[in-house]
mmCIF file of C-alpha atoms and ligand atoms in Angstrom:
data_model
loop_
_atom_site.group_PDB
_atom_site.id
_atom_site.type_symbol
_atom_site.label_atom_id
_atom_site.label_comp_id
_atom_site.label_asym_id
_atom_site.label_seq_id
_atom_site.Cartn_x
_atom_site.Cartn_y
_atom_site.Cartn_z
ATOM 1 C CA UNK A 1 -80.267 -65.922 -19.679
ATOM 2 C CA UNK A 2 -82.149 -69.245 -19.438
ATOM 3 C CA UNK A 3 -79.170 -70.685 -17.545
ATOM 4 C CA UNK A 4 -79.179 -67.629 -15.275
ATOM 5 C CA UNK A 5 -82.703 -68.462 -14.128
ATOM 6 C CA UNK A 6 -81.316 -71.486 -12.232
ATOM 7 C CA UNK A 7 -80.609 -70.314 -8.648
ATOM 8 C CA UNK A 8 -81.302 -66.724 -9.738
ATOM 9 C CA UNK A 9 -80.803 -64.186 -6.912
ATOM 10 C CA UNK A 10 -83.026 -61.159 -6.190
ATOM 11 C CA UNK A 11 -80.191 -58.763 -7.138
ATOM 12 C CA UNK A 12 -79.949 -60.214 -10.654
ATOM 13 C CA UNK A 13 -77.085 -62.635 -10.050
ATOM 14 C CA UNK A 14 -76.766 -66.408 -9.644
ATOM 15 C CA UNK A 15 -75.950 -68.320 -6.468
ATOM 16 C CA UNK A 16 -75.348 -71.810 -7.932
ATOM 17 C CA UNK A 17 -72.745 -73.592 -5.802
ATOM 18 C CA UNK A 18 -71.044 -76.779 -6.988
ATOM 19 C CA UNK A 19 -72.902 -80.100 -6.556
ATOM 20 C CA UNK A 20 -76.141 -78.491 -5.386
ATOM 21 C CA UNK A 21 -79.560 -79.163 -6.911
ATOM 22 C CA UNK A 22 -79.071 -75.988 -8.955
ATOM 23 C CA UNK A 23 -75.790 -77.334 -10.331
ATOM 24 C CA UNK A 24 -77.563 -80.538 -11.335
ATOM 25 C CA UNK A 25 -80.328 -78.542 -13.054
ATOM 26 C CA UNK A 26 -77.764 -76.423 -14.897
ATOM 27 C CA UNK A 27 -75.867 -79.530 -16.003
ATOM 28 C CA UNK A 28 -79.058 -81.212 -17.217
ATOM 29 C CA UNK A 29 -80.034 -78.090 -19.198
ATOM 30 C CA UNK A 30 -76.535 -77.784 -20.698
ATOM 31 C CA UNK A 31 -76.508 -81.493 -21.679
ATOM 32 C CA UNK A 32 -79.959 -81.185 -23.317
ATOM 33 C CA UNK A 33 -78.796 -78.201 -25.390
ATOM 34 C CA UNK A 34 -75.640 -80.067 -26.443
ATOM 35 C CA UNK A 35 -77.592 -83.159 -27.485
ATOM 36 C CA UNK A 36 -79.997 -80.968 -29.468
ATOM 37 C CA UNK A 37 -76.892 -79.663 -31.293
ATOM 38 C CA UNK A 38 -75.836 -83.214 -32.169
ATOM 39 C CA UNK A 39 -73.215 -83.722 -29.471
ATOM 40 C CA UNK A 40 -72.544 -86.887 -27.484
ATOM 41 C CA UNK A 41 -72.109 -86.128 -23.761
ATOM 42 C CA UNK A 42 -69.675 -88.129 -21.615
ATOM 43 C CA UNK A 43 -69.006 -87.565 -17.915
ATOM 44 C CA UNK A 44 -65.878 -88.468 -15.962
ATOM 45 C CA UNK A 45 -65.445 -89.656 -12.372
ATOM 46 C CA UNK A 46 -65.591 -86.083 -11.036
ATOM 47 C CA UNK A 47 -68.554 -84.943 -13.108
ATOM 48 C CA UNK A 48 -66.472 -83.083 -15.708
ATOM 49 C CA UNK A 49 -68.744 -83.000 -18.806
ATOM 50 C CA UNK A 50 -67.479 -83.382 -22.414
ATOM 51 C CA UNK A 51 -70.054 -82.735 -25.167
ATOM 52 C CA UNK A 52 -68.437 -83.912 -28.390
ATOM 53 C CA UNK A 53 -69.279 -82.732 -31.927
ATOM 54 C CA UNK A 54 -67.770 -85.283 -34.327
ATOM 55 C CA UNK A 55 -65.012 -84.197 -36.717
ATOM 56 C CA UNK A 56 -63.960 -85.606 -40.065
ATOM 57 C CA UNK A 57 -61.444 -87.807 -38.267
ATOM 58 C CA UNK A 58 -62.592 -88.805 -34.780
ATOM 59 C CA UNK A 59 -59.302 -90.540 -34.155
ATOM 60 C CA UNK A 60 -57.820 -87.033 -33.766
ATOM 61 C CA UNK A 61 -57.774 -85.685 -30.201
ATOM 62 C CA UNK A 62 -60.635 -83.188 -29.792
ATOM 63 C CA UNK A 63 -60.256 -79.459 -29.319
ATOM 64 C CA UNK A 64 -61.789 -78.614 -25.926
ATOM 65 C CA UNK A 65 -63.721 -75.367 -25.512
ATOM 66 C CA UNK A 66 -65.325 -74.640 -22.143
ATOM 67 C CA UNK A 67 -65.258 -73.341 -18.588
ATOM 68 C CA UNK A 68 -67.547 -73.897 -15.529
ATOM 69 C CA UNK A 69 -71.256 -73.662 -14.605
ATOM 70 C CA UNK A 70 -70.852 -73.332 -10.830
ATOM 71 C CA UNK A 71 -70.908 -69.798 -9.401
ATOM 72 C CA UNK A 72 -70.105 -67.898 -6.206
ATOM 73 C CA UNK A 73 -72.777 -67.466 -3.466
ATOM 74 C CA UNK A 74 -73.463 -63.943 -4.786
ATOM 75 C CA UNK A 75 -72.152 -64.665 -8.268
ATOM 76 C CA UNK A 76 -73.124 -63.200 -11.603
ATOM 77 C CA UNK A 77 -74.586 -64.608 -14.834
ATOM 78 C CA UNK A 78 -71.360 -64.678 -16.872
ATOM 79 C CA UNK A 79 -68.390 -65.924 -14.788
ATOM 80 C CA UNK A 80 -67.723 -69.415 -16.186
ATOM 81 C CA UNK A 81 -71.128 -69.795 -17.823
ATOM 82 C CA UNK A 82 -70.098 -67.581 -20.737
ATOM 83 C CA UNK A 83 -67.157 -69.847 -21.545
ATOM 84 C CA UNK A 84 -69.261 -73.019 -21.498
ATOM 85 C CA UNK A 85 -72.051 -71.557 -23.627
ATOM 86 C CA UNK A 86 -69.520 -69.936 -26.006
ATOM 87 C CA UNK A 87 -68.373 -73.468 -26.772
ATOM 88 C CA UNK A 88 -71.971 -74.504 -27.452
ATOM 89 C CA UNK A 89 -72.481 -71.418 -29.633
ATOM 90 C CA UNK A 90 -69.469 -72.449 -31.710
ATOM 91 C CA UNK A 91 -70.944 -75.919 -32.232
ATOM 92 C CA UNK A 92 -74.258 -74.378 -33.296
ATOM 93 C CA UNK A 93 -72.459 -71.996 -35.701
ATOM 94 C CA UNK A 94 -70.460 -74.833 -37.260
ATOM 95 C CA UNK A 95 -73.746 -76.733 -37.685
ATOM 96 C CA UNK A 96 -75.466 -73.710 -39.259
ATOM 97 C CA UNK A 97 -72.606 -73.270 -41.743
ATOM 98 C CA UNK A 98 -72.310 -77.017 -42.314
ATOM 99 C CA UNK A 99 -68.597 -76.861 -41.511
ATOM 100 C CA UNK A 100 -66.846 -80.098 -40.710
ATOM 101 C CA UNK A 101 -63.706 -79.804 -38.611
ATOM 102 C CA UNK A 102 -60.852 -82.293 -38.914
ATOM 103 C CA UNK A 103 -60.671 -82.967 -35.173
ATOM 104 C CA UNK A 104 -63.808 -83.276 -33.028
ATOM 105 C CA UNK A 105 -64.833 -80.318 -30.879
ATOM 106 C CA UNK A 106 -65.570 -80.933 -27.164
ATOM 107 C CA UNK A 107 -67.634 -78.419 -25.197
ATOM 108 C CA UNK A 108 -66.492 -78.813 -21.581
ATOM 109 C CA UNK A 109 -68.013 -78.045 -18.169
ATOM 110 C CA UNK A 110 -65.411 -78.484 -15.381
ATOM 111 C CA UNK A 111 -66.752 -79.379 -11.941
ATOM 112 C CA UNK A 112 -66.183 -77.105 -8.906
ATOM 113 C CA UNK A 113 -64.126 -74.328 -10.475
ATOM 114 C CA UNK A 114 -65.039 -71.680 -7.912
ATOM 115 C CA UNK A 115 -63.856 -73.454 -4.776
ATOM 116 C CA UNK A 116 -66.472 -71.448 -2.845
ATOM 117 C CA UNK A 117 -68.110 -74.615 -1.459
ATOM 118 C CA UNK A 118 -65.293 -77.159 -1.793
ATOM 119 C CA UNK A 119 -61.768 -75.698 -1.599
ATOM 120 C CA UNK A 120 -59.437 -75.438 -3.421
ATOM 121 C CA UNK A 121 -60.687 -73.757 -6.592
ATOM 122 C CA UNK A 122 -60.302 -75.322 -10.056
ATOM 123 C CA UNK A 123 -60.363 -78.642 -8.213
ATOM 124 C CA UNK A 124 -61.593 -80.999 -10.930
ATOM 125 C CA UNK A 125 -59.736 -79.436 -13.845
ATOM 126 C CA UNK A 126 -56.791 -79.763 -11.443
ATOM 127 C CA UNK A 127 -57.346 -83.515 -11.047
ATOM 128 C CA UNK A 128 -57.758 -83.813 -14.832
ATOM 129 C CA UNK A 129 -54.366 -82.061 -15.235
ATOM 130 C CA UNK A 130 -52.736 -84.312 -12.629
ATOM 131 C CA UNK A 131 -52.287 -81.533 -10.036
ATOM 132 C CA UNK A 132 -54.472 -83.205 -7.381
ATOM 133 C CA UNK A 133 -55.278 -86.882 -6.988
ATOM 134 C CA UNK A 134 -58.815 -88.236 -7.254
ATOM 135 C CA UNK A 135 -59.206 -89.136 -3.580
ATOM 136 C CA UNK A 136 -58.107 -85.656 -2.502
ATOM 137 C CA UNK A 137 -60.984 -84.207 -4.527
ATOM 138 C CA UNK A 138 -63.558 -86.796 -3.445
ATOM 139 C CA UNK A 139 -62.690 -86.267 0.238
ATOM 140 C CA UNK A 140 -63.200 -82.478 0.252
ATOM 141 C CA UNK A 141 -65.890 -81.273 2.650
ATOM 142 C CA UNK A 142 -67.877 -78.037 2.726
ATOM 143 C CA UNK A 143 -68.520 -75.754 5.744
ATOM 144 C CA UNK A 144 -71.417 -78.050 6.811
ATOM 145 C CA UNK A 145 -69.254 -81.183 6.608
ATOM 146 C CA UNK A 146 -70.940 -82.478 3.434
ATOM 147 C CA UNK A 147 -68.500 -84.619 1.437
ATOM 148 C CA UNK A 148 -67.727 -83.969 -2.240
ATOM 149 C CA UNK A 149 -68.046 -87.657 -3.222
ATOM 150 C CA UNK A 150 -71.498 -88.024 -1.659
ATOM 151 C CA UNK A 151 -72.802 -84.756 -3.114
ATOM 152 C CA UNK A 152 -71.548 -85.729 -6.597
ATOM 153 C CA UNK A 153 -73.358 -89.093 -6.289
ATOM 154 C CA UNK A 154 -76.460 -87.350 -4.982
ATOM 155 C CA UNK A 155 -76.810 -85.111 -8.039
ATOM 156 C CA UNK A 156 -76.152 -88.078 -10.331
ATOM 157 C CA UNK A 157 -72.962 -86.813 -11.998
ATOM 158 C CA UNK A 158 -70.366 -89.312 -10.786
ATOM 159 C CA UNK A 159 -69.392 -90.727 -14.185
ATOM 160 C CA UNK A 160 -67.449 -93.934 -14.876
ATOM 161 C CA UNK A 161 -64.744 -92.441 -17.100
ATOM 162 C CA UNK A 162 -61.463 -92.001 -15.185
ATOM 163 C CA UNK A 163 -60.652 -88.310 -14.699
ATOM 164 C CA UNK A 164 -57.872 -87.336 -17.113
ATOM 165 C CA UNK A 165 -58.411 -90.251 -19.500
ATOM 166 C CA UNK A 166 -60.425 -88.205 -22.026
ATOM 167 C CA UNK A 167 -57.608 -86.658 -24.089
ATOM 168 C CA UNK A 168 -57.771 -83.106 -25.485
ATOM 169 C CA UNK A 169 -55.518 -81.861 -28.303
ATOM 170 C CA UNK A 170 -55.869 -78.256 -27.115
ATOM 171 C CA UNK A 171 -58.145 -76.305 -24.761
ATOM 172 C CA UNK A 172 -59.622 -72.819 -25.211
ATOM 173 C CA UNK A 173 -61.603 -70.822 -22.641
ATOM 174 C CA UNK A 174 -63.545 -67.603 -23.112
ATOM 175 C CA UNK A 175 -64.182 -65.616 -19.932
ATOM 176 C CA UNK A 176 -65.165 -62.137 -18.803
ATOM 177 C CA UNK A 177 -62.025 -60.336 -17.591
ATOM 178 C CA UNK A 178 -63.393 -59.844 -14.050
ATOM 179 C CA UNK A 179 -61.261 -56.707 -13.828
ATOM 180 C CA UNK A 180 -61.301 -53.148 -15.233
ATOM 181 C CA UNK A 181 -58.407 -53.182 -17.746
ATOM 182 C CA UNK A 182 -60.185 -53.861 -21.085
ATOM 183 C CA UNK A 183 -63.064 -51.509 -20.289
ATOM 184 C CA UNK A 184 -60.648 -48.773 -19.118
ATOM 185 C CA UNK A 185 -58.704 -49.009 -22.404
ATOM 186 C CA UNK A 186 -61.837 -49.391 -24.593
ATOM 187 C CA UNK A 187 -60.561 -52.771 -25.839
ATOM 188 C CA UNK A 188 -62.822 -55.684 -26.759
ATOM 189 C CA UNK A 189 -60.492 -58.703 -26.606
ATOM 190 C CA UNK A 190 -57.928 -59.772 -24.028
ATOM 191 C CA UNK A 191 -55.420 -62.221 -25.536
ATOM 192 C CA UNK A 192 -54.512 -64.016 -22.322
ATOM 193 C CA UNK A 193 -50.912 -65.260 -22.098
ATOM 194 C CA UNK A 194 -51.163 -66.936 -18.695
ATOM 195 C CA UNK A 195 -52.425 -66.820 -15.117
ATOM 196 C CA UNK A 196 -50.905 -65.425 -11.929
ATOM 197 C CA UNK A 197 -49.807 -67.575 -8.994
ATOM 198 C CA UNK A 198 -52.027 -68.201 -5.950
ATOM 199 C CA UNK A 199 -51.559 -69.329 -2.370
ATOM 200 C CA UNK A 200 -54.591 -70.222 -0.213
ATOM 201 C CA UNK A 201 -54.455 -70.649 3.585
ATOM 202 C CA UNK A 202 -56.750 -71.792 6.384
ATOM 203 C CA UNK A 203 -56.058 -69.974 9.671
ATOM 204 C CA UNK A 204 -57.381 -70.998 13.095
ATOM 205 C CA UNK A 205 -56.946 -68.511 15.968
ATOM 206 C CA UNK A 206 -57.514 -70.046 19.416
ATOM 207 C CA UNK A 207 -58.100 -67.884 22.499
ATOM 208 C CA UNK A 208 -60.528 -68.493 25.359
ATOM 209 C CA UNK A 209 -64.292 -68.046 25.625
ATOM 210 C CA UNK A 210 -65.088 -65.672 28.513
ATOM 211 C CA UNK A 211 -67.896 -63.508 29.843
ATOM 212 C CA UNK A 212 -67.976 -60.129 28.046
ATOM 213 C CA UNK A 213 -69.116 -58.293 31.179
ATOM 214 C CA UNK A 214 -67.116 -59.714 34.032
ATOM 215 C CA UNK A 215 -63.804 -60.496 32.320
ATOM 216 C CA UNK A 216 -61.244 -57.651 32.682
ATOM 217 C CA UNK A 217 -59.657 -56.495 29.430
ATOM 218 C CA UNK A 218 -56.221 -57.374 30.752
ATOM 219 C CA UNK A 219 -55.582 -61.077 30.356
ATOM 220 C CA UNK A 220 -58.363 -61.731 27.865
ATOM 221 C CA UNK A 221 -57.514 -64.130 25.065
ATOM 222 C CA UNK A 222 -59.834 -62.631 22.489
ATOM 223 C CA UNK A 223 -59.464 -64.673 19.269
ATOM 224 C CA UNK A 224 -61.369 -62.134 17.170
ATOM 225 C CA UNK A 225 -59.090 -59.243 18.179
ATOM 226 C CA UNK A 226 -56.031 -61.344 17.247
ATOM 227 C CA UNK A 227 -57.690 -62.433 13.986
ATOM 228 C CA UNK A 228 -58.527 -58.807 13.164
ATOM 229 C CA UNK A 229 -54.856 -57.851 13.500
ATOM 230 C CA UNK A 230 -54.017 -60.672 11.055
ATOM 231 C CA UNK A 231 -56.706 -59.517 8.591
ATOM 232 C CA UNK A 232 -55.038 -56.102 8.555
ATOM 233 C CA UNK A 233 -51.640 -57.807 8.165
ATOM 234 C CA UNK A 234 -52.938 -59.550 4.987
ATOM 235 C CA UNK A 235 -54.005 -56.149 3.637
ATOM 236 C CA UNK A 236 -50.642 -54.552 4.575
ATOM 237 C CA UNK A 237 -48.644 -57.393 2.962
ATOM 238 C CA UNK A 238 -50.579 -57.055 -0.324
ATOM 239 C CA UNK A 239 -49.958 -53.294 -0.301
ATOM 240 C CA UNK A 240 -46.291 -53.770 0.667
ATOM 241 C CA UNK A 241 -45.729 -55.965 -2.412
ATOM 242 C CA UNK A 242 -47.679 -53.657 -4.746
ATOM 243 C CA UNK A 243 -48.506 -53.100 -7.535
ATOM 244 C CA UNK A 244 -49.110 -56.691 -8.656
ATOM 245 C CA UNK A 245 -50.052 -58.336 -5.343
ATOM 246 C CA UNK A 246 -53.522 -58.918 -3.993
ATOM 247 C CA UNK A 247 -54.560 -60.344 -0.618
ATOM 248 C CA UNK A 248 -58.043 -61.158 0.630
ATOM 249 C CA UNK A 249 -59.680 -62.606 3.725
ATOM 250 C CA UNK A 250 -63.000 -63.716 2.233
ATOM 251 C CA UNK A 251 -64.394 -66.164 4.738
ATOM 252 C CA UNK A 252 -64.506 -65.998 8.557
ATOM 253 C CA UNK A 253 -66.243 -68.071 11.220
ATOM 254 C CA UNK A 254 -66.384 -66.771 14.819
ATOM 255 C CA UNK A 255 -67.067 -69.231 17.661
ATOM 256 C CA UNK A 256 -69.248 -69.165 19.695
ATOM 257 C CA UNK A 257 -70.452 -66.052 17.811
ATOM 258 C CA UNK A 258 -72.412 -64.746 20.807
ATOM 259 C CA UNK A 259 -72.602 -61.021 21.472
ATOM 260 C CA UNK A 260 -71.821 -61.385 25.198
ATOM 261 C CA UNK A 261 -69.043 -63.979 25.014
ATOM 262 C CA UNK A 262 -65.413 -63.106 24.282
ATOM 263 C CA UNK A 263 -64.724 -65.197 21.123
ATOM 264 C CA UNK A 264 -62.564 -68.208 21.892
ATOM 265 C CA UNK A 265 -61.953 -69.297 18.284
ATOM 266 C CA UNK A 266 -61.878 -67.722 14.833
ATOM 267 C CA UNK A 267 -61.298 -69.555 11.554
ATOM 268 C CA UNK A 268 -60.598 -67.560 8.401
ATOM 269 C CA UNK A 269 -59.162 -67.924 4.901
ATOM 270 C CA UNK A 270 -56.346 -66.059 3.111
ATOM 271 C CA UNK A 271 -56.045 -65.704 -0.686
ATOM 272 C CA UNK A 272 -52.673 -64.276 -1.886
ATOM 273 C CA UNK A 273 -51.899 -63.761 -5.586
ATOM 274 C CA UNK A 274 -49.034 -62.393 -7.680
ATOM 275 C CA UNK A 275 -47.725 -63.072 -11.207
ATOM 276 C CA UNK A 276 -44.259 -63.797 -9.717
ATOM 277 C CA UNK A 277 -43.843 -66.925 -7.559
ATOM 278 C CA UNK A 278 -40.800 -65.458 -5.782
ATOM 279 C CA UNK A 279 -42.900 -62.517 -4.565
ATOM 280 C CA UNK A 280 -45.630 -64.942 -3.450
ATOM 281 C CA UNK A 281 -42.978 -66.695 -1.330
ATOM 282 C CA UNK A 282 -42.014 -63.387 0.324
ATOM 283 C CA UNK A 283 -45.672 -62.653 1.019
ATOM 284 C CA UNK A 284 -45.882 -66.089 2.628
ATOM 285 C CA UNK A 285 -42.892 -65.279 4.873
ATOM 286 C CA UNK A 286 -44.405 -61.922 5.850
ATOM 287 C CA UNK A 287 -47.667 -63.638 6.828
ATOM 288 C CA UNK A 288 -45.792 -66.191 8.963
ATOM 289 C CA UNK A 289 -43.941 -63.342 10.693
ATOM 290 C CA UNK A 290 -47.256 -61.643 11.479
ATOM 291 C CA UNK A 291 -48.563 -64.914 12.912
ATOM 292 C CA UNK A 292 -45.423 -65.320 15.055
ATOM 293 C CA UNK A 293 -45.990 -61.846 16.535
ATOM 294 C CA UNK A 294 -49.436 -62.836 17.831
ATOM 295 C CA UNK A 295 -49.144 -63.571 21.582
ATOM 296 C CA UNK A 296 -52.739 -63.006 22.700
ATOM 297 C CA UNK A 297 -53.892 -66.227 21.059
ATOM 298 C CA UNK A 298 -52.376 -69.307 19.454
ATOM 299 C CA UNK A 299 -52.523 -69.303 15.667
ATOM 300 C CA UNK A 300 -52.476 -72.322 13.339
ATOM 301 C CA UNK A 301 -51.655 -71.394 9.735
ATOM 302 C CA UNK A 302 -52.110 -74.075 7.051
ATOM 303 C CA UNK A 303 -51.279 -73.391 3.410
ATOM 304 C CA UNK A 304 -53.916 -75.552 1.651
ATOM 305 C CA UNK A 305 -53.030 -74.665 -1.955
ATOM 306 C CA UNK A 306 -50.055 -73.306 -3.883
ATOM 307 C CA UNK A 307 -50.755 -72.742 -7.585
ATOM 308 C CA UNK A 308 -47.626 -71.343 -9.311
ATOM 309 C CA UNK A 309 -48.052 -68.848 -12.174
ATOM 310 C CA UNK A 310 -48.761 -70.503 -15.535
ATOM 311 C CA UNK A 311 -47.940 -69.487 -19.142
ATOM 312 C CA UNK A 312 -50.234 -70.549 -22.000
ATOM 313 C CA UNK A 313 -48.968 -72.376 -25.108
ATOM 314 C CA UNK A 314 -47.631 -69.881 -27.681
ATOM 315 C CA UNK A 315 -49.332 -71.741 -30.570
ATOM 316 C CA UNK A 316 -52.718 -71.377 -28.872
ATOM 317 C CA UNK A 317 -52.095 -67.755 -27.881
ATOM 318 C CA UNK A 318 -51.101 -67.093 -31.491
ATOM 319 C CA UNK A 319 -54.325 -68.718 -32.747
ATOM 320 C CA UNK A 320 -56.331 -66.352 -30.504
ATOM 321 C CA UNK A 321 -54.186 -63.403 -31.608
ATOM 322 C CA UNK A 322 -54.593 -64.256 -35.317
ATOM 323 C CA UNK A 323 -58.368 -64.632 -35.040
ATOM 324 C CA UNK A 324 -58.560 -61.300 -33.192
ATOM 325 C CA UNK A 325 -56.547 -59.642 -35.958
ATOM 326 C CA UNK A 326 -58.755 -61.241 -38.649
ATOM 327 C CA UNK A 327 -61.800 -59.615 -37.060
ATOM 328 C CA UNK A 328 -59.980 -56.371 -36.316
ATOM 329 C CA UNK A 329 -61.034 -56.186 -32.660
ATOM 330 C CA UNK A 330 -59.097 -53.750 -30.443
ATOM 331 C CA UNK A 331 -57.171 -55.945 -28.034
ATOM 332 C CA UNK A 332 -54.322 -56.269 -25.587
ATOM 333 C CA UNK A 333 -52.238 -59.162 -24.294
ATOM 334 C CA UNK A 334 -52.650 -59.733 -20.576
ATOM 335 C CA UNK A 335 -52.079 -62.131 -17.665
ATOM 336 C CA UNK A 336 -55.202 -63.281 -15.856
ATOM 337 C CA UNK A 337 -55.713 -61.998 -12.296
ATOM 338 C CA UNK A 338 -58.398 -64.585 -11.626
ATOM 339 C CA UNK A 339 -57.759 -68.318 -11.654
ATOM 340 C CA UNK A 340 -59.454 -70.399 -14.338
ATOM 341 C CA UNK A 341 -59.779 -74.039 -15.367
ATOM 342 C CA UNK A 342 -57.556 -73.130 -18.323
ATOM 343 C CA UNK A 343 -54.763 -72.336 -15.831
ATOM 344 C CA UNK A 344 -54.914 -75.958 -14.645
ATOM 345 C CA UNK A 345 -55.448 -77.615 -18.018
ATOM 346 C CA UNK A 346 -52.484 -75.650 -19.413
ATOM 347 C CA UNK A 347 -50.160 -77.832 -17.335
ATOM 348 C CA UNK A 348 -51.213 -80.868 -19.431
ATOM 349 C CA UNK A 349 -52.708 -79.612 -22.726
ATOM 350 C CA UNK A 350 -51.808 -76.675 -25.042
ATOM 351 C CA UNK A 351 -54.196 -73.983 -23.808
ATOM 352 C CA UNK A 352 -55.129 -70.312 -24.185
ATOM 353 C CA UNK A 353 -57.907 -67.926 -23.121
ATOM 354 C CA UNK A 354 -59.782 -65.004 -24.555
ATOM 355 C CA UNK A 355 -61.174 -62.252 -22.302
ATOM 356 C CA UNK A 356 -64.000 -59.834 -22.962
ATOM 357 C CA UNK A 357 -64.779 -56.764 -20.839
ATOM 358 C CA UNK A 358 -67.331 -56.778 -18.018
ATOM 359 C CA UNK A 359 -69.103 -53.677 -16.705
ATOM 360 C CA UNK A 360 -66.978 -51.730 -14.189
ATOM 361 C CA UNK A 361 -64.660 -54.764 -14.079
ATOM 362 C CA UNK A 362 -67.053 -56.256 -11.557
ATOM 363 C CA UNK A 363 -67.397 -60.009 -10.925
ATOM 364 C CA UNK A 364 -68.224 -62.321 -8.011
ATOM 365 C CA UNK A 365 -71.001 -59.766 -7.594
ATOM 366 C CA UNK A 366 -74.651 -59.918 -8.615
ATOM 367 C CA UNK A 367 -74.237 -56.771 -10.719
ATOM 368 C CA UNK A 368 -71.787 -58.614 -13.043
ATOM 369 C CA UNK A 369 -72.714 -57.816 -16.643
ATOM 370 C CA UNK A 370 -71.263 -57.793 -20.159
ATOM 371 C CA UNK A 371 -72.290 -56.326 -23.508
ATOM 372 C CA UNK A 372 -73.726 -58.720 -26.081
ATOM 373 C CA UNK A 373 -71.457 -57.332 -28.814
ATOM 374 C CA UNK A 374 -68.417 -58.096 -26.639
ATOM 375 C CA UNK A 375 -69.647 -61.605 -25.834
ATOM 376 C CA UNK A 376 -70.173 -62.152 -29.558
ATOM 377 C CA UNK A 377 -66.647 -60.897 -30.322
ATOM 378 C CA UNK A 378 -65.222 -63.360 -27.834
ATOM 379 C CA UNK A 379 -67.153 -66.183 -29.483
ATOM 380 C CA UNK A 380 -65.933 -65.130 -32.935
ATOM 381 C CA UNK A 381 -62.307 -65.134 -31.798
ATOM 382 C CA UNK A 382 -62.776 -68.487 -30.089
ATOM 383 C CA UNK A 383 -64.351 -69.898 -33.252
ATOM 384 C CA UNK A 384 -61.489 -68.636 -35.401
ATOM 385 C CA UNK A 385 -58.901 -70.085 -33.049
ATOM 386 C CA UNK A 386 -60.760 -73.398 -32.747
ATOM 387 C CA UNK A 387 -61.036 -73.778 -36.527
ATOM 388 C CA UNK A 388 -57.343 -73.000 -36.880
ATOM 389 C CA UNK A 389 -56.391 -75.492 -34.208
ATOM 390 C CA UNK A 390 -58.738 -78.193 -35.493
ATOM 391 C CA UNK A 391 -56.966 -77.635 -38.842
ATOM 392 C CA UNK A 392 -60.261 -76.982 -40.578
ATOM 393 C CA UNK A 393 -58.915 -73.811 -42.074
ATOM 394 C CA UNK A 394 -57.472 -74.375 -45.551
ATOM 395 C CA UNK A 395 -60.158 -76.870 -46.586
ATOM 396 C CA UNK A 396 -61.889 -74.777 -49.258
ATOM 397 C CA UNK A 397 -64.968 -77.010 -49.158
ATOM 398 C CA UNK A 398 -65.490 -75.800 -45.586
ATOM 399 C CA UNK A 399 -66.261 -72.273 -46.771
ATOM 400 C CA UNK A 400 -64.693 -71.010 -43.563
ATOM 401 C CA UNK A 401 -64.009 -67.668 -45.195
ATOM 402 C CA UNK A 402 -67.659 -66.657 -44.760
ATOM 403 C CA UNK A 403 -67.295 -66.707 -40.979
ATOM 404 C CA UNK A 404 -63.647 -65.708 -40.712
ATOM 405 C CA UNK A 405 -62.592 -62.703 -42.808
ATOM 406 C CA UNK A 406 -59.619 -63.673 -45.051
HETATM 407 O O1 LIG B 501 -60.475 -67.905 -7.485
HETATM 408 C C1 LIG B 501 -60.614 -67.605 -8.670
HETATM 409 O O2 LIG B 501 -59.858 -66.821 -9.198
HETATM 410 C C2 LIG B 501 -61.717 -68.209 -9.508
HETATM 411 O O3 LIG B 501 -62.810 -67.327 -9.516
HETATM 412 N N1 LIG B 501 -62.125 -69.490 -8.991
HETATM 413 MN MN1 LIG B 502 -64.603 -68.287 -13.620
HETATM 414 MN MN1 LIG B 503 -65.128 -67.068 -10.377
#
């Protein structure tokens, strides 16, 4: 709740975009909490933060536990933030119980997960995992032309450590589900086995500015009318490839955006997702066909990101499953509809996620909320899995049984 006060919105949410002053304030607060808990904080070239709690053997690669602190423009209090602070809560609990893990524990904050300001999403966990190169990330610009590299310098979080050089032995992420499944089935824990595939596009529709009063309808080259047909095509394609496909046009800029000028240019975004990459390819073809049918304006379609579906490491999924069973939480296995840093990290490091329900399945909305007992359950499962993976379990002197039922 203290973190939620930074860039708090009137409707109860958080609008804390990446590399803004609010992001810097959130990072500073997070780092101060981690240092209070005895962690050493290191920052890599893209501002990814690693707060390390020493283990018995610091030569062992740390177990990473984290998520992201940046939010959507009308975001909630829990998306991303829960996963970062769950990692901190685990460090505090280990401290309280004087438990020493074999491997160190790293609480991680990944830069620019949302992609709302600098596309694509999961950008810096993507560079860490070798999916994007450093210069691609540093050169990203936002809608106002501000450059990623300069904004990162400005907030003081351009570290020296090369991105990807800080090794992790495994990575775990707790997150609200951001969908209705757990709540609908009265389950507390989602044992996440992977993430669905995504394709992101930038579309530019070019027509011709004209006077709205004196220009006959025939012969107009109205870019917004053409763009509107394509928005409906995105909707129709997602419905055509039901039940697992989703398609969204979330961002649109109309130029000149004047009520008495026929719009000459429209730029908009497309977000397609499906657990099956082959279906994503057919959705791509269907979108290109819809573009080819547009004659009233010229359309430039650029696919800016293709993120294939990802499966999490069975050993990590099993650690989450075993901890869930130890606590007896009602749970289900599921594939994540939303993208997460874990979906990127999984391509380089053994990774898994744990979901907890959120009210009405709502997220990327100020009304986003979660029950404390569910958030606690997610932390308990994460703790159990982290102890297992950091091979602390089985050291009787650790007294782990008093936080993990036998
Ligand atoms: O796009 C996503 O799924 C995530 O919220 N960045
Ligand atoms: Mn998130
Ligand atoms: Mn999000």
